mmCIF file of C-alpha atoms in Angstrom:
data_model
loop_
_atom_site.group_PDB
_atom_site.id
_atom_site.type_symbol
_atom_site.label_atom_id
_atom_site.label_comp_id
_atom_site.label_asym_id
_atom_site.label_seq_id
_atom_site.Cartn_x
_atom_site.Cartn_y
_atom_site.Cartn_z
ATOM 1 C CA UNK K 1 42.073 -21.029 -11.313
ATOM 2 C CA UNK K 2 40.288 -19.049 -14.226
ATOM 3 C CA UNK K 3 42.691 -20.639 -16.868
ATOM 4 C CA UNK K 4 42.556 -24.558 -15.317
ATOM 5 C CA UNK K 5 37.980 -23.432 -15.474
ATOM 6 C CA UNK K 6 38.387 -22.074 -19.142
ATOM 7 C CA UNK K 7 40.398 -25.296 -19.670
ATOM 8 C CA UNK K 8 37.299 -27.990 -18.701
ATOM 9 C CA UNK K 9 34.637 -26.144 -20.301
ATOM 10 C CA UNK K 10 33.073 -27.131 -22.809
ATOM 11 C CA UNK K 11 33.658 -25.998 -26.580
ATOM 12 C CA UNK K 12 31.397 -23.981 -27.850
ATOM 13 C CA UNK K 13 29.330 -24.309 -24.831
ATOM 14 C CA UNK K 14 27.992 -21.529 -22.719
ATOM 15 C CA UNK K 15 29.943 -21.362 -19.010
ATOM 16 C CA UNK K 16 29.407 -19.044 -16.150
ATOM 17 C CA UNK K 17 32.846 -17.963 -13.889
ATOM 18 C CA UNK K 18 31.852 -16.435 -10.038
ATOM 19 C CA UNK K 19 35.253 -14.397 -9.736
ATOM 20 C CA UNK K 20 34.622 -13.623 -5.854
ATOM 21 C CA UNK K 21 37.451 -11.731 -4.117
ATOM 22 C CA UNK K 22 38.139 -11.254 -0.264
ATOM 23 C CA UNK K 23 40.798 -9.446 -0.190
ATOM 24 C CA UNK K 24 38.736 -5.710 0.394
ATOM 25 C CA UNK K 25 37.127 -7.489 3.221
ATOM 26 C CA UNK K 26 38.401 -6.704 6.856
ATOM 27 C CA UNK K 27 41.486 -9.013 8.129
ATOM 28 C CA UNK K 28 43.778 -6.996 5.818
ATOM 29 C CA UNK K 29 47.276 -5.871 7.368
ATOM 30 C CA UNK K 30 46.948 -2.159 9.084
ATOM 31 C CA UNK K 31 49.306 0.305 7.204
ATOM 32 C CA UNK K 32 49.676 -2.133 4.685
ATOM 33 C CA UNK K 33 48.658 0.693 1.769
ATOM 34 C CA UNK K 34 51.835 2.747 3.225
ATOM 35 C CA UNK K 35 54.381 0.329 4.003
ATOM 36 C CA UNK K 36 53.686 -2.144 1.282
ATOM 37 C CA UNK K 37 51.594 -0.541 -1.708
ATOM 38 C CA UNK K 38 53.585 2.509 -1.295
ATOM 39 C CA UNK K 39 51.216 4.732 -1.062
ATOM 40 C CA UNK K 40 50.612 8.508 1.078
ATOM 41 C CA UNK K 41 48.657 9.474 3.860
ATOM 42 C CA UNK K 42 48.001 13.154 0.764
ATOM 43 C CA UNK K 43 46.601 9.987 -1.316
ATOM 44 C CA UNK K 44 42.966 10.420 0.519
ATOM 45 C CA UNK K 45 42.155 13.632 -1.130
ATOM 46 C CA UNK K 46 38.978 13.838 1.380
ATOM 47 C CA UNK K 47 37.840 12.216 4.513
ATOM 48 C CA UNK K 48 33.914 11.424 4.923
ATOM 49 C CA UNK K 49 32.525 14.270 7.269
ATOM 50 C CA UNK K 50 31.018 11.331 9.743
ATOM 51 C CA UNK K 51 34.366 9.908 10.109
ATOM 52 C CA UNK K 52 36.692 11.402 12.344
ATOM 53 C CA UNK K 53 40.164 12.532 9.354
ATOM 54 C CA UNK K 54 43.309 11.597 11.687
ATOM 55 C CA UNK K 55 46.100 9.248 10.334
ATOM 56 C CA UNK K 56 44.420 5.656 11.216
ATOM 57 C CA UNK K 57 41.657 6.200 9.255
ATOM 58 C CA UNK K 58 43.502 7.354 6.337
ATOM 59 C CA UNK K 59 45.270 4.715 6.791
ATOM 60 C CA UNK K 60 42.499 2.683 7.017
ATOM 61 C CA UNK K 61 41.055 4.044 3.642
ATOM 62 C CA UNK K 62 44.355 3.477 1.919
ATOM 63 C CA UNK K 63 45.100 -0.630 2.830
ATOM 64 C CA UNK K 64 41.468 -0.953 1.419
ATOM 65 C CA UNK K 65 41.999 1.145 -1.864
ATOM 66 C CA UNK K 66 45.250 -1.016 -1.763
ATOM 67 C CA UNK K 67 43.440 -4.140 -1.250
ATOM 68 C CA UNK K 68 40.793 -3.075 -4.050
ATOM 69 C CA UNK K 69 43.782 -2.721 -6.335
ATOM 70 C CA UNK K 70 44.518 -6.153 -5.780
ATOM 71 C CA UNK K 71 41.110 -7.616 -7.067
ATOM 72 C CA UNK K 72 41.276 -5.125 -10.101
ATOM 73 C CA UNK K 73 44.578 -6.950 -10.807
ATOM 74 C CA UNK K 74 42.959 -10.032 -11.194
ATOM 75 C CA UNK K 75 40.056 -9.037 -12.709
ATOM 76 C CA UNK K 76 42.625 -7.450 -15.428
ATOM 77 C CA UNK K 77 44.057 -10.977 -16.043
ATOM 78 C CA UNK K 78 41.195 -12.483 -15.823
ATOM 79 C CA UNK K 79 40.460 -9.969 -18.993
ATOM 80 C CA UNK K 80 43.535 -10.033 -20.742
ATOM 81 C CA UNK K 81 43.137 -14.469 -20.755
ATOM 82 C CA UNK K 82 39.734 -13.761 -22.161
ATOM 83 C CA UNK K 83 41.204 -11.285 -25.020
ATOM 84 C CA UNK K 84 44.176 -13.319 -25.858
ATOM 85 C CA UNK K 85 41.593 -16.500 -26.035
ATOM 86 C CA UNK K 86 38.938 -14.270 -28.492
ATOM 87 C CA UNK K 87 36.413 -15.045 -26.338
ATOM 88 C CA UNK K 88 36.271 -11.314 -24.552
ATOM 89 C CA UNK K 89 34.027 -9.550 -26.892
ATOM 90 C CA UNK K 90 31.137 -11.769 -26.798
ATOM 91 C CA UNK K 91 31.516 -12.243 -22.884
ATOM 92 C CA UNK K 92 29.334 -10.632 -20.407
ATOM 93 C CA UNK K 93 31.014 -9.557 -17.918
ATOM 94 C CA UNK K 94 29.412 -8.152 -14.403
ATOM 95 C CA UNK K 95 31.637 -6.533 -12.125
ATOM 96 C CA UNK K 96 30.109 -5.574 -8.332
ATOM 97 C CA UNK K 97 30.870 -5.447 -4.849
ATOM 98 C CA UNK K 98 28.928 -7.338 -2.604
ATOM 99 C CA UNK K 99 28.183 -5.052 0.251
ATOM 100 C CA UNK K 100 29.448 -1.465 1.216
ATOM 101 C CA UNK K 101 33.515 -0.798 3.024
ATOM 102 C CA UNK K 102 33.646 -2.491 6.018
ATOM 103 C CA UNK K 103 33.565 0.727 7.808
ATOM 104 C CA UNK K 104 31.329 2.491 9.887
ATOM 105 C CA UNK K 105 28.178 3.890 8.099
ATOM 106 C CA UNK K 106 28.441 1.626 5.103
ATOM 107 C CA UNK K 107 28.722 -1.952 5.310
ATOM 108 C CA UNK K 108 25.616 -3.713 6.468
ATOM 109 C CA UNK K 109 24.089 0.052 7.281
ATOM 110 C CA UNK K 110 21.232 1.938 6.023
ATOM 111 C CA UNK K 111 23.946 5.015 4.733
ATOM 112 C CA UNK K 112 24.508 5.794 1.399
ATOM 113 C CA UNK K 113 28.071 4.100 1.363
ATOM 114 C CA UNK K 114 25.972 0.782 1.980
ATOM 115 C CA UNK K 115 23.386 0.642 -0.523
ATOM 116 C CA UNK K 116 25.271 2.520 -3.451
ATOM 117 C CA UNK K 117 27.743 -0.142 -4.524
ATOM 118 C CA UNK K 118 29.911 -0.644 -7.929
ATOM 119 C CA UNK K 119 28.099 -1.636 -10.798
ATOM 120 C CA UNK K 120 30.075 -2.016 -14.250
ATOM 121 C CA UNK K 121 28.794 -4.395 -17.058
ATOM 122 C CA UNK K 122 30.950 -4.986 -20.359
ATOM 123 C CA UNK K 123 29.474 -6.917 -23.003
ATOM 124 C CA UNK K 124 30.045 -5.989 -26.771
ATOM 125 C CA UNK K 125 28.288 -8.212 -28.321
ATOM 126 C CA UNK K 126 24.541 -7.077 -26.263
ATOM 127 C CA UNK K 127 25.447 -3.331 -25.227
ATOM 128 C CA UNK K 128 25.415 -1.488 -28.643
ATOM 129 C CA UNK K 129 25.655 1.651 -26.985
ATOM 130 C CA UNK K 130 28.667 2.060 -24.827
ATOM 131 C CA UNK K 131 30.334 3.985 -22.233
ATOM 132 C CA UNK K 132 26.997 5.431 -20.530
ATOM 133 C CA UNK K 133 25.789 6.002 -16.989
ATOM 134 C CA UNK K 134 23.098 4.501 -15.889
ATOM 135 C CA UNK K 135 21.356 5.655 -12.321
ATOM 136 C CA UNK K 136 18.462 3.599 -12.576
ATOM 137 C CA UNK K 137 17.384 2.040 -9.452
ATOM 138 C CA UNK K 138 18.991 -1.819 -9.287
ATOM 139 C CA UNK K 139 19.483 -4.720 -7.054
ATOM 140 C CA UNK K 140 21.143 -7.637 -6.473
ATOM 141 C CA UNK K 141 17.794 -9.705 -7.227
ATOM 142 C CA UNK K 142 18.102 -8.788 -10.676
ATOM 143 C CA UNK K 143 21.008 -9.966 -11.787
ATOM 144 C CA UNK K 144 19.610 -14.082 -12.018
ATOM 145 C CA UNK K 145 17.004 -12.393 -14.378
ATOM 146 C CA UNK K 146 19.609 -11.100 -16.364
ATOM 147 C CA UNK K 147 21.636 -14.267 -16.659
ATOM 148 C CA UNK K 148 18.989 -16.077 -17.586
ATOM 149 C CA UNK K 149 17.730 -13.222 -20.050
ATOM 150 C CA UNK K 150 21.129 -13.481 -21.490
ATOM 151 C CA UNK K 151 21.105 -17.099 -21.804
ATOM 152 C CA UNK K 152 17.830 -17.625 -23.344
ATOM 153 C CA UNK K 153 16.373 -20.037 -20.632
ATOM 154 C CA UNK K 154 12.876 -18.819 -18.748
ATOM 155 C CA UNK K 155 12.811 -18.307 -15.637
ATOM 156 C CA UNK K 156 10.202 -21.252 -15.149
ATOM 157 C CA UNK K 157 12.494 -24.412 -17.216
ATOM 158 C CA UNK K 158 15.623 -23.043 -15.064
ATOM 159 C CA UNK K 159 14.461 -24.712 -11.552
ATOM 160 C CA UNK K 160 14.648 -21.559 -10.098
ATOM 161 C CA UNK K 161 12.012 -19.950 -7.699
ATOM 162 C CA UNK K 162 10.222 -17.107 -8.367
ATOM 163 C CA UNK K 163 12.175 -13.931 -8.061
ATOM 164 C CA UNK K 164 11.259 -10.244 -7.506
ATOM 165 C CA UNK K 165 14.169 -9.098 -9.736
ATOM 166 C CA UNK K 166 13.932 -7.969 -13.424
ATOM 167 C CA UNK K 167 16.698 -8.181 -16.303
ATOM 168 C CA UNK K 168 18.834 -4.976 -17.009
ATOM 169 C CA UNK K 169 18.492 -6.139 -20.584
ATOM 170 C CA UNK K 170 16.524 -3.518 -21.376
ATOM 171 C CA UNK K 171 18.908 -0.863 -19.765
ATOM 172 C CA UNK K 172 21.736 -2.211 -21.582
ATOM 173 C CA UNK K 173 20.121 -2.171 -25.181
ATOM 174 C CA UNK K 174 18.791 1.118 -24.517
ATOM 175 C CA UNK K 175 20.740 4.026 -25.879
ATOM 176 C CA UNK K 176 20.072 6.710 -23.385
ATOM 177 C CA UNK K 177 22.249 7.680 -20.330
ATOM 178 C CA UNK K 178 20.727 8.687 -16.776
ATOM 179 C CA UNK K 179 17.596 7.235 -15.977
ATOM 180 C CA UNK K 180 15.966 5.263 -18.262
ATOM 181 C CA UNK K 181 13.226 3.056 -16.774
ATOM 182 C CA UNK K 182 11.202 5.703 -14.309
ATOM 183 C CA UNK K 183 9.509 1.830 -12.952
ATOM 184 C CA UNK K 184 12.604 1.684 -11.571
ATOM 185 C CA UNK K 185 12.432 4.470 -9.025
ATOM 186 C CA UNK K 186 11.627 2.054 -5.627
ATOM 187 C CA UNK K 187 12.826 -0.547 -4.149
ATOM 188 C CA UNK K 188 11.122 -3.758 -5.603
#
């Protein structure tokens, strides 16, 4: 449905596309990684030491990496359409998960594997320094900041309620990998 989206909007116009995938959440077929994505139980080259490392839950682990594979698919046509329309250079895109595996000790837990999600941000034309790392401290909370920081509209004309996050703007014009804003260090 990206292409039929990129289709009615508007020329010239700024748009915003929600690409929201459920296939690495939980109703996925068990074994699927083996029997259809053709992958090995030697795939998982380490179990988590909480977790017990027996076949089902490398299993387990490998019809979600399979299932993960499945969005990035997408997401690569998704990227490709925006290339072979010239309009990938100047997009920002955000790319995130929404909440840890759906495993024990990391989806809606207080565990590492919960609160330490994928972040990756591409955008050309407003990150002049590319390829870093960032490990600033982030949220979810600050990525309507951003949007709006991105699309020149203040928080206060967009009808939007106060919010507690702040734009990564500043991360992404900065040049410097690692920490960058030290204010970021707690949770806001």
């Amino acid at each position: 449905n990206f292409n039929d989206f990129l289709a009615t909007a508007p020329a010239g116009a700024p748009w915003c596309f929600w690409y929201g995938g459920n296939e690495p959440h939980r109703d996925y077929e068990f074994r699927s990684g083996v029997t259809k994505g053709g992958k090995k139980l030697s795939d998982i080259d380490r179990v988590p030491g909480f977790w017990p490392d027996n076949e089902d839950i490398r299993h387990d682990l490998l019809d979600y990496a399979m299932e993960i594979e499945h969005f990035d698919a997408h997401l690569g046509r998704i990227l490709a359409e925006l290339e072979r329309r010239g309009e990938l250079e100047h997009t920002l895109i955000i790319v995130t998960a929404d909440n840890g595996m759906p495993f024990p000790r990391a989806k809606g837990q207080s565990y590492e594997l919960a609160g330490h999600l994928p972040l990756a941000i591409r955008w050309p034309a407003g990150i002049p320094h590319s390829g870093r790392v960032l490990t600033d401290f982030v949220t979810f909370p600050d990525l309507a900041p951003t949007l709006l920081d991105v699309a020149g509209v203040p928080r206060e004309s967009s009808g939007m309620a106060p919010f507690s996050g702040r734009s990564l703007r500043p991360l992404l014009a900065n040049a410097a990998s690692g920490r960058v804003d030290p204010t970021r260090d707690h949770v806001l």
